[in-house]
Amino acid sequence: MPELPEVETIVRDLRPLVIGRHIVRATLSHDDVLRGTTRRRLTRRLAGATIHGVSRRAKHAVFELDSERLVIQPGMTGSLTVHRRKLSAAESRYAVLRAELDRGGELVYTDVRRLGTILLLTEKQWELYDRALGPEPLDPEFSAERLGSALSRSRQAVKKVLMDQRHLAGVGNIYANEALFAAGIDPSKPASRLEPDDHRRLHAEIRRILTAAIRSNGTTFRDYRTRTGEPGNFQLELLVYGREAEPCRRSGTRLTGTHVIDARISVFCHRCQS
Ligand SMILES: [Zn+2]
């Protein structure tokens, strides 16, 4: 699933294309992506609405409408783009949400496997939703102490805590694996056993890696593309994710891949991480 850097890239690309535009009409191909709303309500509320802003929160793209927020969390096979021309047959086949904009163009959420989600929230509902999410790791106010206090309260594996959106927003499997490798921490280690020095290293590495990934337009996997159709290229800088059984770039040790910590693949180096 696209994580913080990929969704940040999507949002930055969309911003100049959608802000100030009115939605003329909207259609939804399947309602299994909807959470807490219906196709009828969504399409009715979108028609005639103005897009006042678009931002990212955790792994969601958040469109600020007149009195509501359209919140899209792109799935692994999802993409969110503005099309200026007619959609190709393949694009229309997988287009889930299509919002026709005034002055031409169409905001389209495409998702081959429909693993993404779409919410339409009132300002009040959005406040509650936002409050349930953990801090943004790139927020200047997010400190190593804040990360440390979330970690020290959990006996779960540190990797699980990093990926838990209630503790930290926007980090998923790719960047949790990378940050733990860079900080030299075993992903299966109980979070509560980390020391303040580990918190500082992990905090610094999470921020450094997410910032670098945004600079590279994110990591390309499956159907993720930036607005211009270019893939992101942070995958070239990944040191552990997708490299199980390959040699560690630091120690030359064969990297271990396991699904034991959570259902996802964890890749780490026995020698460099403890
Ligand atoms: Zn190593």
PDB file of N, CA, C and O and ligand atoms in Angstrom, residues 181 247-255 268-273, ligand 1:
ATOM      1  N   PHE A 181      16.464  -1.146   9.872  1.00  0.00           N
ATOM      2  CA  PHE A 181      17.808  -1.532   9.412  1.00  0.00           C
ATOM      3  C   PHE A 181      18.781  -0.375   9.644  1.00  0.00           C
ATOM      4  O   PHE A 181      19.853  -0.555  10.216  1.00  0.00           O
ATOM      5  N   PRO A 247      22.922 -10.183  -0.145  1.00  0.00           N
ATOM      6  CA  PRO A 247      23.882  -9.762   0.882  1.00  0.00           C
ATOM      7  C   PRO A 247      23.584  -8.370   1.441  1.00  0.00           C
ATOM      8  O   PRO A 247      23.221  -7.468   0.704  1.00  0.00           O
ATOM      9  N   CYS A 248      23.735  -8.233   2.767  1.00  0.00           N
ATOM     10  CA  CYS A 248      23.587  -6.936   3.431  1.00  0.00           C
ATOM     11  C   CYS A 248      24.609  -5.970   2.839  1.00  0.00           C
ATOM     12  O   CYS A 248      25.758  -6.315   2.639  1.00  0.00           O
ATOM     13  N   ARG A 249      24.157  -4.743   2.542  1.00  0.00           N
ATOM     14  CA  ARG A 249      25.058  -3.759   1.924  1.00  0.00           C
ATOM     15  C   ARG A 249      26.129  -3.275   2.906  1.00  0.00           C
ATOM     16  O   ARG A 249      27.117  -2.681   2.493  1.00  0.00           O
ATOM     17  N   ARG A 250      25.901  -3.513   4.203  1.00  0.00           N
ATOM     18  CA  ARG A 250      26.901  -3.089   5.183  1.00  0.00           C
ATOM     19  C   ARG A 250      27.872  -4.188   5.540  1.00  0.00           C
ATOM     20  O   ARG A 250      29.066  -3.972   5.604  1.00  0.00           O
ATOM     21  N   SER A 251      27.324  -5.391   5.843  1.00  0.00           N
ATOM     22  CA  SER A 251      28.181  -6.441   6.395  1.00  0.00           C
ATOM     23  C   SER A 251      28.380  -7.613   5.439  1.00  0.00           C
ATOM     24  O   SER A 251      29.197  -8.500   5.710  1.00  0.00           O
ATOM     25  N   GLY A 252      27.632  -7.661   4.356  1.00  0.00           N
ATOM     26  CA  GLY A 252      27.762  -8.780   3.419  1.00  0.00           C
ATOM     27  C   GLY A 252      27.011 -10.024   3.859  1.00  0.00           C
ATOM     28  O   GLY A 252      26.913 -10.998   3.112  1.00  0.00           O
ATOM     29  N   THR A 253      26.444 -10.005   5.066  1.00  0.00           N
ATOM     30  CA  THR A 253      25.672 -11.147   5.583  1.00  0.00           C
ATOM     31  C   THR A 253      24.409 -11.328   4.754  1.00  0.00           C
ATOM     32  O   THR A 253      23.828 -10.346   4.281  1.00  0.00           O
ATOM     33  N   ARG A 254      23.972 -12.576   4.584  1.00  0.00           N
ATOM     34  CA  ARG A 254      22.740 -12.849   3.841  1.00  0.00           C
ATOM     35  C   ARG A 254      21.541 -12.311   4.636  1.00  0.00           C
ATOM     36  O   ARG A 254      21.370 -12.655   5.816  1.00  0.00           O
ATOM     37  N   LEU A 255      20.725 -11.485   4.018  1.00  0.00           N
ATOM     38  CA  LEU A 255      19.571 -10.894   4.714  1.00  0.00           C
ATOM     39  C   LEU A 255      18.480 -11.948   4.945  1.00  0.00           C
ATOM     40  O   LEU A 255      18.256 -12.809   4.099  1.00  0.00           O
ATOM     41  N   PHE A 268      15.710  -8.306   7.375  1.00  0.00           N
ATOM     42  CA  PHE A 268      16.680  -7.689   8.268  1.00  0.00           C
ATOM     43  C   PHE A 268      17.998  -8.436   8.235  1.00  0.00           C
ATOM     44  O   PHE A 268      18.097  -9.533   7.663  1.00  0.00           O
ATOM     45  N   CYS A 269      19.025  -7.840   8.854  1.00  0.00           N
ATOM     46  CA  CYS A 269      20.356  -8.434   8.895  1.00  0.00           C
ATOM     47  C   CYS A 269      20.650  -8.865  10.341  1.00  0.00           C
ATOM     48  O   CYS A 269      20.608  -8.042  11.246  1.00  0.00           O
ATOM     49  N   HIS A 270      20.937 -10.144  10.488  1.00  0.00           N
ATOM     50  CA  HIS A 270      21.255 -10.679  11.820  1.00  0.00           C
ATOM     51  C   HIS A 270      22.455  -9.984  12.446  1.00  0.00           C
ATOM     52  O   HIS A 270      22.514  -9.805  13.660  1.00  0.00           O
ATOM     53  N   ARG A 271      23.427  -9.637  11.595  1.00  0.00           N
ATOM     54  CA  ARG A 271      24.638  -9.072  12.148  1.00  0.00           C
ATOM     55  C   ARG A 271      24.492  -7.585  12.498  1.00  0.00           C
ATOM     56  O   ARG A 271      24.988  -7.134  13.528  1.00  0.00           O
ATOM     57  N   CYS A 272      23.800  -6.830  11.660  1.00  0.00           N
ATOM     58  CA  CYS A 272      23.730  -5.373  11.861  1.00  0.00           C
ATOM     59  C   CYS A 272      22.580  -4.939  12.776  1.00  0.00           C
ATOM     60  O   CYS A 272      22.562  -3.798  13.230  1.00  0.00           O
ATOM     61  N   GLN A 273      21.593  -5.820  12.997  1.00  0.00           N
ATOM     62  CA  GLN A 273      20.424  -5.401  13.784  1.00  0.00           C
ATOM     63  C   GLN A 273      20.283  -6.290  15.020  1.00  0.00           C
ATOM     64  O   GLN A 273      20.332  -7.513  14.901  1.00  0.00           O
TER      65      GLN A 273
HETATM   66 ZN    ZN B   1      24.465  -6.461   7.882  1.00  0.00          ZN
END
